[in-house]
Amino acid sequence: MRKRLYRVLVALIGALMVLMVGSTVAAQATETPPPDATAIQVTLQDEANKDAQGNPKPIEGVTLVVTKDGDKVGEGVTDAKGVAIIEVEELGKHVVSLDEKSLPSGTVLDENTKNEATVQVRFQGPNNRAIFPIGVTAGEQSSFGKDLAQNLRAGIVFALVLCLAALGFSLIFGTTGLSNFAHGELLTFGALMAWTFDQLFKTGGLATVSVILAGIIAVVLGGVGGYVQDKVLWGPLRRRGTGLIAMMIVSIGLSIFLRYLYQYFYSSSTRSVSQYSGQQREEHWYYLGLAFADREAITVLISIVTITVVCLWLAKSRMGKAMRAVSDNPALAASSGLRVDGVITNAWVIGAALTALSGVLYALTLQVNVFMGMRILLVIFAAVTLGGLGTIWGSLVGSLVIGLVYELGPLFGVPTSIKEVGPLLIMIVILLVRPQGILGRKERLG
Amino acid sequence: MDADMTDQTKTDTAQTGPAGLVGVSTEPGAKKPDPILVADSITRTFGGLTAVDVEHVEIQRGAITALIGPNGAGKTTFFNLLTGFDQPNTGSWSLEGKSLKGVAPYKVARLGMVRTFQLTKVLAKLTVIENMRLGATGQKGERIWAAPFKFLWGKQEDEVTNKADELLARFMLDKKREDFAGSLSGGQRKLLEMARALMVDPEVVMLDEPMAGVNPALKQSLLGHVKSLRDEGRTVLFVEHDMDMVRDISDWVIVMAQGKIVAEGTPESVMADQRVIDAYLGAHHDTDLSELDEARLEAEVEAEIAQEEDSK
Amino acid sequence: MDILDILRAALQQALGPQAIVFVLAAIGLNIHFGYTGLLNFGQAGFVAAGAYGMAVTVVTFDAPFWIGVLMAIVAPLVLAVILGVPTLRLRADYLAIVTIAAAEVLRFVFGAVETKDTFGGSNGLNGYAKPFQEANPFSSGLDLGIVSFGRNDLWSLTVGWALVALCCLLVWALMRSPWGRVLRSIREDEDAVRSLGKNVFAYKMQALALGGVIGGLGGLFLALKQASVVPSDYSTLMTFYAFAALLLGGAGRVMGPVIGAFVFWFLIAGLGSFFSQSAGDGGWIPEVIMTDTQASLIRYIMLGLAIMLLMIFRPQGIIGDRREIAIDGR
C-alpha cells in the first residue's frame, strides 16, 4: 500500500483558499477484493490519528456520492476499513463527493477544501480509484497560532494576486470611469488561456517550460483581448457619447456573454494547470526545478515584481503620467494636447494584461474554472472601493486589506463557509462612511 | 421727541424695496433698512483654499441685488451655501430672522427661498407643463398614500395646471407646453427654470447667471421678467457677469473678489469704485505680472475644478 | 425538428410561473430604475427577503401561514430601509455595487452551514406551502391545445398573474400622479427637485421600498409555487435576468416588465428547445460542433449578446419611448 501525503494548496477562486499542512488525511485506493461490476473504490484514512504501528486509522461510516454530468449515479458508505466500493454503470468522468456531515465527530474537512474529486472510469471492473486531494484536520489539533500563520500565508498570496486584478480594474476605471462588470471574465480568460497552452506544450519538447510559456502567452493574449475590446466595443461607444450607466449595463451583457462562451468551449468542470490532480502534478513541477510549495513563492515573487514595475511605470514613464493625467481630469488632459483615446486604449491593454496575469497565477495556485472570474468580481470591487476607486495606491492597499480579511476573517468568527461576507461587508461600510476610499481624495466624488 | 421716534420707525418699515437703499453706506457689509437675508462670518474652504469668506452681508427686501465679481470669486459657492446645497465651515445666516444653518436645501426652498442653476436644470425628459407642475408646493398627490387615488388630488392638480399655464403664458412658453423640456433652447430653458421657481411662490428668488448662454433677442424679455419679480414684491438676488444687465436692472450691487465682499453700492457707484476696478483687473494690475503668486493661482484653479466636481 | 414543440416549450415558459417571478422582480426594478433612476443591482436580495420572510416565519418560527405572507412583505421593506438610509445618498454606480454586495451577503448568509438551523443551509426550507396548495379551487388542469398546465400550475398561474395585474395597476395609478412625477424628476436631476422644495431622500426611499416589496412578492410567489426556498435561486443572475427583461420590454413603461419578461422567457425557452433539438441525437448540428450540454448554453450566450445590443441600439426596449428613458444610450 503506497501512502501519499498530499500537501495541497487548494482554492476555489473567490470562494475558498486554504493551505493544508501536517495533519491531512489522504484518501486513496486500496487493493480490496473487487466485485465483478465496474466500480469506483475509495478509501478514507485519517492521517492525524494513527495507531501504535503508525498506520493511519480508517474512517468509517462516511457517505460518498458519485455523480455523472450532474446526475447522481451511485452512493456508498465507507466500511470499518474505510473502504467504499461504489458501482457505476458506464465509463467516463465521474465526480465523487464526500458528505461532510457524515464525518465522525472530531474529524472535519480542512477548511473549505474541495470535498469532491473527479475520477476517470477507464476500466470495466473495480480498479477505478478515487484519489481525493482532500485535507481533513482533526478539530482539536489546530492551534490558533498555527492557523494564523497558515491563513496569513494564504492571505498574502491571495491579496497579491487580487492586487493585480484590482490594478487592472483601476487603470480602466480611472481612465474611462467604467465600472466594468466583465472584468472577472478578463481574469477567467487569462486562466483559461494558461491552461489551454499548458495542455498544448506539456507533452512536446517544450514540456520543461510549459507552464511559463503558457503563462506568457496568456498574458499577451489578455492584452490583445483588452485592445480588441476597446477597439471593437468601448471605443465606439465612447465616441457615440454613451452614458456610463448604459456602458455598465453593456458590461453586464458582455460578462454573461463571455462567461457562457467560455463554458461552451471549456465546460463547467474544474481544471488545473499541468495535471493538478494525481502524481504528475509534482513531477511536472520538478521539471521546473521547483518543489511544490514553491508555487506560492513564485506567485508572490511574480506579483510583487509586476506590481512594482507597473507602479514605477505609472510614476515615471510618459504614458504612465499621461494615464494619471487622464484619470485626474480627462477634459483638462484633452485640452492640454493629450490623445485621450490613445491613453485609454493603453489602459485597456495593460489593465487586461495585468488581469490576465492575475488569472494565470490563480490557475497556478488554485484551479481553473469558467466561473472563477464571476466569483472574484465582487471581491475585486471590494478591494478597489476600499482603497478608493480609480486610485492606484488605493487599489494596492485595498487588495492587501481585503485579501487578508478574506483569509483571516474565519479566525475571528466569520463562518468559514461564507468568507466572502467579510470583504463585502467591509466594502459596504467603507462606501457608507468614506465613499472616496482610504486613500481617495474627497474631491473626486460627486 | 416721541413723535419723532415713531416717525422714524414708520419710515424704517416703509424703507422696503429699492427706495430703502437710498443713502445706504457703500462699505462691505453695510446695514440695510429692511434686510430679508442676513449672513455672518461665512467661510468655506476647499483643501487649502478659502473659496468664501464673508464677514457680514444683508440683502434688502423687495429689491434686486446683483452679486458680481471676477471668475473664481466664490459667487456660486456663496449661493450654494445660502441655499443649503453646500455647507459652510463656519458662520450663520438667516432668512427673515429664521436661521438656515444646517437646513436641508428642500426645506430652504419651502421657507421661501428658491434658486436656479448656472447650468440650467430643466428636467429634459419631462414636458414643459410637467416641469411646471412639479414646482407647485403642498401637492396632496405627492404623498405616496394619496397618489394612487386620483379623486384625492385631481382638483388640486387642475388648480396647479391653471397656475402653471398662466406662468407659461407670462413667460411666453405656452406654445411649448407639451414639448419635452430637453428640446428647448438655452434661453427658453432659463425662462422655464425661472417660471418653475415661481410655482413655489418664493419670497426670495436666487438666479445663478440668468443671462449665460441666452441669445440677445431673449435677453430683453428676460430682463423684463426679472424686473416683474421685483414689482410683485419679491426679493431677487442674482449672480451675473453681464455688466449691461447689472447696470440695467439691479438696485444694489455686491462685489466679491477672492471669496470676500470688497464693495457694495448702487450700480453707478460700484462701477466707479476703485476697489471694484482692482478686483476685476487685479489689485496689482499696474505691477509686474511675474510677481503674482503662482502657487495661489494654481490652488485657485484646483479649487475651481474641485468645486465643479463637487457640484456634479 | 418540430416547430410546434419549440413553440410549445417557449409559450409554456413565457406564460408559466417562472416568468411571473421575473415579471414581479422586473416591475420592482422598473420603479427603481425605470422611474426613479436608482440602479439597484440587488433585486435578487429583495426577492430572497420575500421568499425567506415567508419560509423562515412559518418553518423556523412555527407561525401561521398568513403571518408568513405578512412577513414576506415586511422583510423586503426592512431590507429597503436598512439599505436605503445609508446608500441613497451615494452616486448611482456606488449604489449598484452596494446593493449587489448586499444581495450576495444575504445569499451567503441564507446558505451558510452556520445558519442552517434558521435558514436551512444550501438545501433551503420547505413544508410551509400547504395552505396555499390546499386553497387550490381547481379540480383539474387546463389544456389549451398548444400549452397545457397541470392543476397546481394553474392555481399558481391564476394567483401569479392576478398579482402581476394588481401590481401593474398600482404602478400605473402611481406613475400618473404627482408622486410619480416627482420620481421621474429625480431620475432627471435630483438637485433641481431639491431646489423646488421636495424631500428627494424620502421619495427615493419610498421608491426603493415599494420596488423592493414588489420584488419580495415575486419571492413569495416563487416560494409558494415551488414549495421550497433554496439560496442558489437568488444569485446575481436573477437580478440581471430581471434587468434584461425590463430593458427588453422598456424601462419606464407600466407594461414594459410584463412584455419584457414574456418575450425574455419565450426566447430563452424557445432557443433552448430549438438548440436541444438541433444538437445531439437526430439533430442537424454535428456533435463535434455542439453537444447537448453546449446546446443548452447557446441561449445564455445570446442573452448576454442581446443585453449588449439592446443597450447600445435600442435602450428604450420594445415599447419604450426613446425621449423618455432613464439611460442615455445614444
PDB file of N, CA, C and O in Angstrom, chain C residues 145-179:
ATOM      1  N   GLY C 145     -54.601  23.259 -25.849  1.00  0.00           N
ATOM      2  CA  GLY C 145     -54.123  22.772 -27.129  1.00  0.00           C
ATOM      3  C   GLY C 145     -52.622  22.854 -27.204  1.00  0.00           C
ATOM      4  O   GLY C 145     -51.928  21.893 -26.912  1.00  0.00           O
ATOM      5  N   ILE C 146     -52.149  24.039 -27.508  1.00  0.00           N
ATOM      6  CA  ILE C 146     -50.691  24.144 -27.658  1.00  0.00           C
ATOM      7  C   ILE C 146     -49.966  24.130 -26.317  1.00  0.00           C
ATOM      8  O   ILE C 146     -48.922  23.523 -26.157  1.00  0.00           O
ATOM      9  N   VAL C 147     -50.538  24.801 -25.316  1.00  0.00           N
ATOM     10  CA  VAL C 147     -49.938  24.719 -23.983  1.00  0.00           C
ATOM     11  C   VAL C 147     -50.920  24.109 -23.008  1.00  0.00           C
ATOM     12  O   VAL C 147     -52.136  24.281 -23.138  1.00  0.00           O
ATOM     13  N   SER C 148     -50.397  23.416 -22.045  1.00  0.00           N
ATOM     14  CA  SER C 148     -51.272  22.884 -21.010  1.00  0.00           C
ATOM     15  C   SER C 148     -50.570  23.021 -19.662  1.00  0.00           C
ATOM     16  O   SER C 148     -49.344  22.964 -19.571  1.00  0.00           O
ATOM     17  N   PHE C 149     -51.380  23.256 -18.656  1.00  0.00           N
ATOM     18  CA  PHE C 149     -50.832  23.404 -17.314  1.00  0.00           C
ATOM     19  C   PHE C 149     -51.531  22.439 -16.378  1.00  0.00           C
ATOM     20  O   PHE C 149     -52.747  22.237 -16.461  1.00  0.00           O
ATOM     21  N   GLY C 150     -50.770  21.849 -15.494  1.00  0.00           N
ATOM     22  CA  GLY C 150     -51.345  20.940 -14.519  1.00  0.00           C
ATOM     23  C   GLY C 150     -52.179  21.698 -13.497  1.00  0.00           C
ATOM     24  O   GLY C 150     -52.213  22.934 -13.490  1.00  0.00           O
ATOM     25  N   ARG C 151     -52.820  20.969 -12.605  1.00  0.00           N
ATOM     26  CA  ARG C 151     -53.734  21.567 -11.638  1.00  0.00           C
ATOM     27  C   ARG C 151     -53.001  22.573 -10.740  1.00  0.00           C
ATOM     28  O   ARG C 151     -53.462  23.692 -10.532  1.00  0.00           O
ATOM     29  N   ASN C 152     -51.833  22.165 -10.242  1.00  0.00           N
ATOM     30  CA  ASN C 152     -51.089  23.050  -9.340  1.00  0.00           C
ATOM     31  C   ASN C 152     -50.570  24.290 -10.043  1.00  0.00           C
ATOM     32  O   ASN C 152     -50.648  25.399  -9.524  1.00  0.00           O
ATOM     33  N   ASP C 153     -50.062  24.049 -11.254  1.00  0.00           N
ATOM     34  CA  ASP C 153     -49.542  25.180 -12.018  1.00  0.00           C
ATOM     35  C   ASP C 153     -50.646  26.172 -12.321  1.00  0.00           C
ATOM     36  O   ASP C 153     -50.444  27.381 -12.273  1.00  0.00           O
ATOM     37  N   LEU C 154     -51.808  25.643 -12.644  1.00  0.00           N
ATOM     38  CA  LEU C 154     -52.934  26.511 -12.997  1.00  0.00           C
ATOM     39  C   LEU C 154     -53.270  27.432 -11.833  1.00  0.00           C
ATOM     40  O   LEU C 154     -53.507  28.635 -11.999  1.00  0.00           O
ATOM     41  N   TRP C 155     -53.274  26.870 -10.641  1.00  0.00           N
ATOM     42  CA  TRP C 155     -53.548  27.665  -9.429  1.00  0.00           C
ATOM     43  C   TRP C 155     -52.460  28.720  -9.226  1.00  0.00           C
ATOM     44  O   TRP C 155     -52.742  29.894  -9.001  1.00  0.00           O
ATOM     45  N   SER C 156     -51.199  28.287  -9.372  1.00  0.00           N
ATOM     46  CA  SER C 156     -50.089  29.241  -9.237  1.00  0.00           C
ATOM     47  C   SER C 156     -50.227  30.356 -10.263  1.00  0.00           C
ATOM     48  O   SER C 156     -50.050  31.539  -9.954  1.00  0.00           O
ATOM     49  N   LEU C 157     -50.562  29.950 -11.494  1.00  0.00           N
ATOM     50  CA  LEU C 157     -50.665  30.938 -12.564  1.00  0.00           C
ATOM     51  C   LEU C 157     -51.746  31.960 -12.269  1.00  0.00           C
ATOM     52  O   LEU C 157     -51.561  33.158 -12.454  1.00  0.00           O
ATOM     53  N   THR C 158     -52.902  31.452 -11.809  1.00  0.00           N
ATOM     54  CA  THR C 158     -54.010  32.353 -11.527  1.00  0.00           C
ATOM     55  C   THR C 158     -53.600  33.384 -10.482  1.00  0.00           C
ATOM     56  O   THR C 158     -53.767  34.594 -10.670  1.00  0.00           O
ATOM     57  N   VAL C 159     -53.038  32.868  -9.386  1.00  0.00           N
ATOM     58  CA  VAL C 159     -52.621  33.781  -8.319  1.00  0.00           C
ATOM     59  C   VAL C 159     -51.542  34.729  -8.835  1.00  0.00           C
ATOM     60  O   VAL C 159     -51.590  35.944  -8.630  1.00  0.00           O
ATOM     61  N   GLY C 160     -50.568  34.158  -9.555  1.00  0.00           N
ATOM     62  CA  GLY C 160     -49.425  34.938 -10.016  1.00  0.00           C
ATOM     63  C   GLY C 160     -49.821  36.054 -10.954  1.00  0.00           C
ATOM     64  O   GLY C 160     -49.459  37.215 -10.744  1.00  0.00           O
ATOM     65  N   TRP C 161     -50.584  35.713 -11.967  1.00  0.00           N
ATOM     66  CA  TRP C 161     -50.941  36.759 -12.934  1.00  0.00           C
ATOM     67  C   TRP C 161     -51.876  37.786 -12.315  1.00  0.00           C
ATOM     68  O   TRP C 161     -51.856  38.963 -12.688  1.00  0.00           O
ATOM     69  N   ALA C 162     -52.702  37.342 -11.355  1.00  0.00           N
ATOM     70  CA  ALA C 162     -53.549  38.308 -10.646  1.00  0.00           C
ATOM     71  C   ALA C 162     -52.668  39.301  -9.892  1.00  0.00           C
ATOM     72  O   ALA C 162     -52.907  40.518  -9.906  1.00  0.00           O
ATOM     73  N   LEU C 163     -51.622  38.763  -9.271  1.00  0.00           N
ATOM     74  CA  LEU C 163     -50.683  39.600  -8.539  1.00  0.00           C
ATOM     75  C   LEU C 163     -50.015  40.592  -9.490  1.00  0.00           C
ATOM     76  O   LEU C 163     -49.887  41.788  -9.196  1.00  0.00           O
ATOM     77  N   VAL C 164     -49.622  40.086 -10.651  1.00  0.00           N
ATOM     78  CA  VAL C 164     -48.980  40.936 -11.649  1.00  0.00           C
ATOM     79  C   VAL C 164     -49.946  42.050 -12.070  1.00  0.00           C
ATOM     80  O   VAL C 164     -49.563  43.226 -12.132  1.00  0.00           O
ATOM     81  N   ALA C 165     -51.193  41.680 -12.319  1.00  0.00           N
ATOM     82  CA  ALA C 165     -52.170  42.670 -12.759  1.00  0.00           C
ATOM     83  C   ALA C 165     -52.335  43.755 -11.697  1.00  0.00           C
ATOM     84  O   ALA C 165     -52.366  44.957 -12.005  1.00  0.00           O
ATOM     85  N   LEU C 166     -52.422  43.321 -10.435  1.00  0.00           N
ATOM     86  CA  LEU C 166     -52.568  44.286  -9.342  1.00  0.00           C
ATOM     87  C   LEU C 166     -51.381  45.238  -9.288  1.00  0.00           C
ATOM     88  O   LEU C 166     -51.546  46.451  -9.147  1.00  0.00           O
ATOM     89  N   CYS C 167     -50.205  44.664  -9.391  1.00  0.00           N
ATOM     90  CA  CYS C 167     -49.001  45.489  -9.305  1.00  0.00           C
ATOM     91  C   CYS C 167     -48.941  46.482 -10.459  1.00  0.00           C
ATOM     92  O   CYS C 167     -48.571  47.646 -10.280  1.00  0.00           O
ATOM     93  N   CYS C 168     -49.298  46.013 -11.661  1.00  0.00           N
ATOM     94  CA  CYS C 168     -49.285  46.911 -12.819  1.00  0.00           C
ATOM     95  C   CYS C 168     -50.267  48.055 -12.607  1.00  0.00           C
ATOM     96  O   CYS C 168     -49.978  49.216 -12.911  1.00  0.00           O
ATOM     97  N   LEU C 169     -51.441  47.697 -12.102  1.00  0.00           N
ATOM     98  CA  LEU C 169     -52.466  48.709 -11.848  1.00  0.00           C
ATOM     99  C   LEU C 169     -51.931  49.750 -10.864  1.00  0.00           C
ATOM    100  O   LEU C 169     -52.086  50.961 -11.063  1.00  0.00           O
ATOM    101  N   LEU C 170     -51.288  49.264  -9.821  1.00  0.00           N
ATOM    102  CA  LEU C 170     -50.738  50.160  -8.813  1.00  0.00           C
ATOM    103  C   LEU C 170     -49.684  51.076  -9.427  1.00  0.00           C
ATOM    104  O   LEU C 170     -49.694  52.297  -9.221  1.00  0.00           O
ATOM    105  N   VAL C 171     -48.786  50.486 -10.199  1.00  0.00           N
ATOM    106  CA  VAL C 171     -47.726  51.286 -10.813  1.00  0.00           C
ATOM    107  C   VAL C 171     -48.339  52.327 -11.743  1.00  0.00           C
ATOM    108  O   VAL C 171     -47.956  53.494 -11.734  1.00  0.00           O
ATOM    109  N   TRP C 172     -49.337  51.913 -12.508  1.00  0.00           N
ATOM    110  CA  TRP C 172     -49.981  52.841 -13.435  1.00  0.00           C
ATOM    111  C   TRP C 172     -50.592  54.009 -12.666  1.00  0.00           C
ATOM    112  O   TRP C 172     -50.401  55.170 -13.008  1.00  0.00           O
ATOM    113  N   ALA C 173     -51.329  53.655 -11.582  1.00  0.00           N
ATOM    114  CA  ALA C 173     -52.007  54.705 -10.815  1.00  0.00           C
ATOM    115  C   ALA C 173     -50.993  55.642 -10.174  1.00  0.00           C
ATOM    116  O   ALA C 173     -51.189  56.857 -10.114  1.00  0.00           O
ATOM    117  N   LEU C 174     -49.887  55.069  -9.700  1.00  0.00           N
ATOM    118  CA  LEU C 174     -48.890  55.892  -9.022  1.00  0.00           C
ATOM    119  C   LEU C 174     -48.150  56.793  -9.995  1.00  0.00           C
ATOM    120  O   LEU C 174     -47.866  57.953  -9.704  1.00  0.00           O
ATOM    121  N   MET C 175     -47.842  56.243 -11.151  1.00  0.00           N
ATOM    122  CA  MET C 175     -46.961  56.975 -12.044  1.00  0.00           C
ATOM    123  C   MET C 175     -47.665  58.101 -12.788  1.00  0.00           C
ATOM    124  O   MET C 175     -47.034  58.982 -13.334  1.00  0.00           O
ATOM    125  N   ARG C 176     -48.997  58.085 -12.827  1.00  0.00           N
ATOM    126  CA  ARG C 176     -49.676  59.215 -13.463  1.00  0.00           C
ATOM    127  C   ARG C 176     -49.931  60.319 -12.434  1.00  0.00           C
ATOM    128  O   ARG C 176     -50.394  61.396 -12.780  1.00  0.00           O
ATOM    129  N   SER C 177     -49.628  60.045 -11.175  1.00  0.00           N
ATOM    130  CA  SER C 177     -49.906  61.009 -10.112  1.00  0.00           C
ATOM    131  C   SER C 177     -48.724  61.967  -9.938  1.00  0.00           C
ATOM    132  O   SER C 177     -47.641  61.726 -10.459  1.00  0.00           O
ATOM    133  N   PRO C 178     -48.932  63.030  -9.209  1.00  0.00           N
ATOM    134  CA  PRO C 178     -47.815  63.925  -8.901  1.00  0.00           C
ATOM    135  C   PRO C 178     -46.650  63.196  -8.228  1.00  0.00           C
ATOM    136  O   PRO C 178     -45.493  63.565  -8.430  1.00  0.00           O
ATOM    137  N   TRP C 179     -46.947  62.173  -7.482  1.00  0.00           N
ATOM    138  CA  TRP C 179     -45.882  61.395  -6.834  1.00  0.00           C
ATOM    139  C   TRP C 179     -44.954  60.803  -7.891  1.00  0.00           C
ATOM    140  O   TRP C 179     -43.725  60.892  -7.798  1.00  0.00           O
TER     141      TRP C 179
END
